[in-house]
Amino acid sequence: MYTYVSNNPLKYIDPSGHWQEGDENLNIDVQDRIIQLTKEWNDAKGNSHKQAEIHAEADLLRGLDKMFSNEFAPFKESFSVYDTTEAIEIIQIYDSYINLTSQSLGVSKEMIAAVLFREMRCFAPDDAFDPYKLSYLGQASIGLGQIFISTARRSETTVLGKTSTKTDQQYYQLLMNNETNIFYIGIINMNLNPSSPNQAVLTAYNGSSNYGSAVMSYVKLFQKYYSTIQ
């Protein structure tokens, strides 16, 4: 009866039982989405599986938003192009491509999703100027996964076992395409290590131990989410 509120209705402040204590501290986009999910949960009465999926999404949003906000509290939301809800929506839209990449390369789906979330939440407004950065600086982190051309080339060469002949412009076009960008996230992680998500691999993706630790926390949230909806 109390599945949506984690079987603890006394903990929550909304008389309907759907608004968890602390939700008022979440970013506005997440609060709005939880309100929408509450309506969807009520509309799904009699469909326990659908209600479980809705509950899982609400918990994913709460967990990711709290973790990211705690890590980047000094910066608030001003530097990011994508908010938490938008990032999750994009991950859901490209779920089939994430699945395909995971299955074809043997890389954890949760790890791909966690990297995508982190990179989108850190996607800064100046990332729109990547073509200019390439022209003047010779390097830029590109697309949803914020991938350097040199990293894509090196990882592809290692994974495929032959030197890539693609030009920088060809890599740029591939990485600007969301589907192939997701595939390159998989290739990079496959090159670093594989199927089982671990902090060392995630640290290597970005080069920062803090990054590895944070994204590993996201991985655990996505594991719980996917185990419910699949």
mmCIF file of N, CA and C in Angstrom, residues 143-197:
data_model
loop_
_atom_site.group_PDB
_atom_site.id
_atom_site.type_symbol
_atom_site.label_atom_id
_atom_site.label_comp_id
_atom_site.label_asym_id
_atom_site.label_seq_id
_atom_site.Cartn_x
_atom_site.Cartn_y
_atom_site.Cartn_z
ATOM 1 N N GLY A 143 30.063 16.772 -27.391
ATOM 2 C CA GLY A 143 28.826 16.009 -27.306
ATOM 3 C C GLY A 143 28.389 15.657 -25.897
ATOM 4 N N LEU A 144 27.356 14.814 -25.827
ATOM 5 C CA LEU A 144 26.765 14.456 -24.539
ATOM 6 C C LEU A 144 27.784 13.890 -23.558
ATOM 7 N N GLY A 145 28.683 13.069 -24.047
ATOM 8 C CA GLY A 145 29.677 12.442 -23.180
ATOM 9 C C GLY A 145 30.940 13.254 -23.005
ATOM 10 N N GLN A 146 30.975 14.476 -23.595
ATOM 11 C CA GLN A 146 32.129 15.377 -23.468
ATOM 12 C C GLN A 146 33.442 14.633 -23.748
ATOM 13 N N ILE A 147 33.558 14.139 -24.981
ATOM 14 C CA ILE A 147 34.672 13.275 -25.365
ATOM 15 C C ILE A 147 35.686 14.035 -26.212
ATOM 16 N N PHE A 148 36.961 13.911 -25.866
ATOM 17 C CA PHE A 148 38.027 14.476 -26.680
ATOM 18 C C PHE A 148 38.231 13.607 -27.915
ATOM 19 N N ILE A 149 38.517 14.233 -29.046
ATOM 20 C CA ILE A 149 38.786 13.490 -30.279
ATOM 21 C C ILE A 149 39.971 12.550 -30.084
ATOM 22 N N SER A 150 41.005 13.023 -29.416
ATOM 23 C CA SER A 150 42.193 12.190 -29.199
ATOM 24 C C SER A 150 41.852 10.947 -28.374
ATOM 25 N N THR A 151 40.944 11.097 -27.396
ATOM 26 C CA THR A 151 40.527 9.958 -26.571
ATOM 27 C C THR A 151 39.722 8.968 -27.395
ATOM 28 N N ALA A 152 38.816 9.487 -28.233
ATOM 29 C CA ALA A 152 38.009 8.618 -29.094
ATOM 30 C C ALA A 152 38.906 7.845 -30.050
ATOM 31 N N ARG A 153 39.863 8.526 -30.646
ATOM 32 C CA ARG A 153 40.767 7.871 -31.609
ATOM 33 C C ARG A 153 41.612 6.810 -30.927
ATOM 34 N N ARG A 154 42.202 7.150 -29.787
ATOM 35 C CA ARG A 154 43.065 6.211 -29.074
ATOM 36 C C ARG A 154 42.288 4.976 -28.621
ATOM 37 N N SER A 155 41.098 5.202 -28.071
ATOM 38 C CA SER A 155 40.294 4.078 -27.568
ATOM 39 C C SER A 155 39.808 3.194 -28.702
ATOM 40 N N GLU A 156 39.376 3.812 -29.799
ATOM 41 C CA GLU A 156 38.907 3.033 -30.945
ATOM 42 C C GLU A 156 40.034 2.198 -31.534
ATOM 43 N N THR A 157 41.214 2.775 -31.623
ATOM 44 C CA THR A 157 42.375 2.052 -32.147
ATOM 45 C C THR A 157 42.702 0.841 -31.284
ATOM 46 N N THR A 158 42.658 1.033 -29.959
ATOM 47 C CA THR A 158 42.966 -0.063 -29.041
ATOM 48 C C THR A 158 41.914 -1.163 -29.100
ATOM 49 N N VAL A 159 40.643 -0.773 -29.071
ATOM 50 C CA VAL A 159 39.551 -1.747 -29.039
ATOM 51 C C VAL A 159 39.444 -2.517 -30.344
ATOM 52 N N LEU A 160 39.598 -1.822 -31.473
ATOM 53 C CA LEU A 160 39.464 -2.479 -32.779
ATOM 54 C C LEU A 160 40.753 -3.158 -33.234
ATOM 55 N N GLY A 161 41.865 -2.813 -32.595
ATOM 56 C CA GLY A 161 43.123 -3.451 -32.936
ATOM 57 C C GLY A 161 43.763 -2.956 -34.212
ATOM 58 N N LYS A 162 43.345 -1.796 -34.688
ATOM 59 C CA LYS A 162 43.985 -1.218 -35.882
ATOM 60 C C LYS A 162 43.902 0.303 -35.798
ATOM 61 N N THR A 163 44.870 0.952 -36.420
ATOM 62 C CA THR A 163 44.942 2.407 -36.347
ATOM 63 C C THR A 163 43.785 3.053 -37.087
ATOM 64 N N SER A 164 43.115 3.989 -36.427
ATOM 65 C CA SER A 164 42.007 4.691 -37.050
ATOM 66 C C SER A 164 42.515 5.657 -38.112
ATOM 67 N N THR A 165 41.809 5.716 -39.237
ATOM 68 C CA THR A 165 42.180 6.631 -40.321
ATOM 69 C C THR A 165 41.220 7.829 -40.400
ATOM 70 N N LYS A 166 40.313 7.935 -39.440
ATOM 71 C CA LYS A 166 39.352 9.040 -39.447
ATOM 72 C C LYS A 166 40.061 10.373 -39.189
ATOM 73 N N THR A 167 39.572 11.411 -39.840
ATOM 74 C CA THR A 167 40.086 12.753 -39.611
ATOM 75 C C THR A 167 39.444 13.355 -38.367
ATOM 76 N N ASP A 168 40.018 14.453 -37.898
ATOM 77 C CA ASP A 168 39.423 15.144 -36.751
ATOM 78 C C ASP A 168 37.999 15.583 -37.061
ATOM 79 N N GLN A 169 37.770 16.049 -38.285
ATOM 80 C CA GLN A 169 36.436 16.497 -38.664
ATOM 81 C C GLN A 169 35.450 15.349 -38.655
ATOM 82 N N GLN A 170 35.867 14.167 -39.079
ATOM 83 C CA GLN A 170 34.992 12.993 -39.062
ATOM 84 C C GLN A 170 34.655 12.598 -37.627
ATOM 85 N N TYR A 171 35.655 12.656 -36.760
ATOM 86 C CA TYR A 171 35.390 12.362 -35.351
ATOM 87 C C TYR A 171 34.454 13.396 -34.747
ATOM 88 N N TYR A 172 34.647 14.641 -35.122
ATOM 89 C CA TYR A 172 33.779 15.693 -34.606
ATOM 90 C C TYR A 172 32.324 15.423 -34.967
ATOM 91 N N GLN A 173 32.076 15.062 -36.218
ATOM 92 C CA GLN A 173 30.710 14.774 -36.662
ATOM 93 C C GLN A 173 30.140 13.562 -35.930
ATOM 94 N N LEU A 174 30.951 12.545 -35.730
ATOM 95 C CA LEU A 174 30.496 11.349 -35.016
ATOM 96 C C LEU A 174 30.152 11.668 -33.560
ATOM 97 N N LEU A 175 30.977 12.470 -32.913
ATOM 98 C CA LEU A 175 30.780 12.776 -31.506
ATOM 99 C C LEU A 175 29.655 13.780 -31.271
ATOM 100 N N MET A 176 29.325 14.557 -32.302
ATOM 101 C CA MET A 176 28.199 15.481 -32.185
ATOM 102 C C MET A 176 26.864 14.759 -32.366
ATOM 103 N N ASN A 177 26.899 13.544 -32.883
ATOM 104 C CA ASN A 177 25.699 12.719 -33.024
ATOM 105 C C ASN A 177 25.478 11.984 -31.695
ATOM 106 N N ASN A 178 24.322 12.160 -31.093
ATOM 107 C CA ASN A 178 24.089 11.595 -29.757
ATOM 108 C C ASN A 178 24.238 10.080 -29.711
ATOM 109 N N GLU A 179 23.736 9.390 -30.748
ATOM 110 C CA GLU A 179 23.810 7.933 -30.750
ATOM 111 C C GLU A 179 25.259 7.444 -30.799
ATOM 112 N N THR A 180 26.057 8.024 -31.700
ATOM 113 C CA THR A 180 27.439 7.560 -31.804
ATOM 114 C C THR A 180 28.285 8.068 -30.636
ATOM 115 N N ASN A 181 27.909 9.199 -30.044
ATOM 116 C CA ASN A 181 28.611 9.673 -28.859
ATOM 117 C C ASN A 181 28.451 8.661 -27.732
ATOM 118 N N ILE A 182 27.233 8.147 -27.567
ATOM 119 C CA ILE A 182 26.983 7.127 -26.550
ATOM 120 C C ILE A 182 27.825 5.883 -26.824
ATOM 121 N N PHE A 183 27.939 5.518 -28.107
ATOM 122 C CA PHE A 183 28.747 4.350 -28.473
ATOM 123 C C PHE A 183 30.215 4.565 -28.108
ATOM 124 N N TYR A 184 30.699 5.781 -28.309
ATOM 125 C CA TYR A 184 32.102 6.063 -27.961
ATOM 126 C C TYR A 184 32.322 6.080 -26.450
ATOM 127 N N ILE A 185 31.304 6.442 -25.678
ATOM 128 C CA ILE A 185 31.415 6.302 -24.222
ATOM 129 C C ILE A 185 31.683 4.840 -23.885
ATOM 130 N N GLY A 186 30.944 3.948 -24.582
ATOM 131 C CA GLY A 186 31.143 2.517 -24.379
ATOM 132 C C GLY A 186 32.522 2.058 -24.803
ATOM 133 N N ILE A 187 33.006 2.550 -25.951
ATOM 134 C CA ILE A 187 34.333 2.169 -26.445
ATOM 135 C C ILE A 187 35.420 2.614 -25.463
ATOM 136 N N ILE A 188 35.295 3.844 -24.964
ATOM 137 C CA ILE A 188 36.292 4.362 -24.022
ATOM 138 C C ILE A 188 36.310 3.531 -22.748
ATOM 139 N N ASN A 189 35.125 3.216 -22.215
ATOM 140 C CA ASN A 189 35.065 2.407 -20.996
ATOM 141 C C ASN A 189 35.546 0.988 -21.239
ATOM 142 N N MET A 190 35.272 0.456 -22.435
ATOM 143 C CA MET A 190 35.747 -0.883 -22.779
ATOM 144 C C MET A 190 37.269 -0.895 -22.836
ATOM 145 N N ASN A 191 37.830 0.185 -23.365
ATOM 146 C CA ASN A 191 39.287 0.295 -23.457
ATOM 147 C C ASN A 191 39.917 0.393 -22.064
ATOM 148 N N LEU A 192 39.227 1.106 -21.164
ATOM 149 C CA LEU A 192 39.769 1.304 -19.820
ATOM 150 C C LEU A 192 39.672 0.031 -18.980
ATOM 151 N N ASN A 193 38.549 -0.690 -19.189
ATOM 152 C CA ASN A 193 38.305 -1.936 -18.451
ATOM 153 C C ASN A 193 36.902 -2.302 -18.788
ATOM 154 N N PRO A 194 36.344 -3.121 -18.338
ATOM 155 C CA PRO A 194 34.973 -3.523 -18.838
ATOM 156 C C PRO A 194 33.741 -3.634 -18.096
ATOM 157 N N SER A 195 33.073 -4.703 -18.158
ATOM 158 C CA SER A 195 31.660 -4.807 -17.822
ATOM 159 C C SER A 195 31.298 -4.363 -16.411
ATOM 160 N N SER A 196 32.106 -4.748 -15.447
ATOM 161 C CA SER A 196 31.743 -4.446 -14.062
ATOM 162 C C SER A 196 32.112 -3.002 -13.707
ATOM 163 N N PRO A 197 31.141 -2.203 -13.287
ATOM 164 C CA PRO A 197 31.439 -0.804 -12.953
ATOM 165 C C PRO A 197 32.401 -0.734 -11.774
#
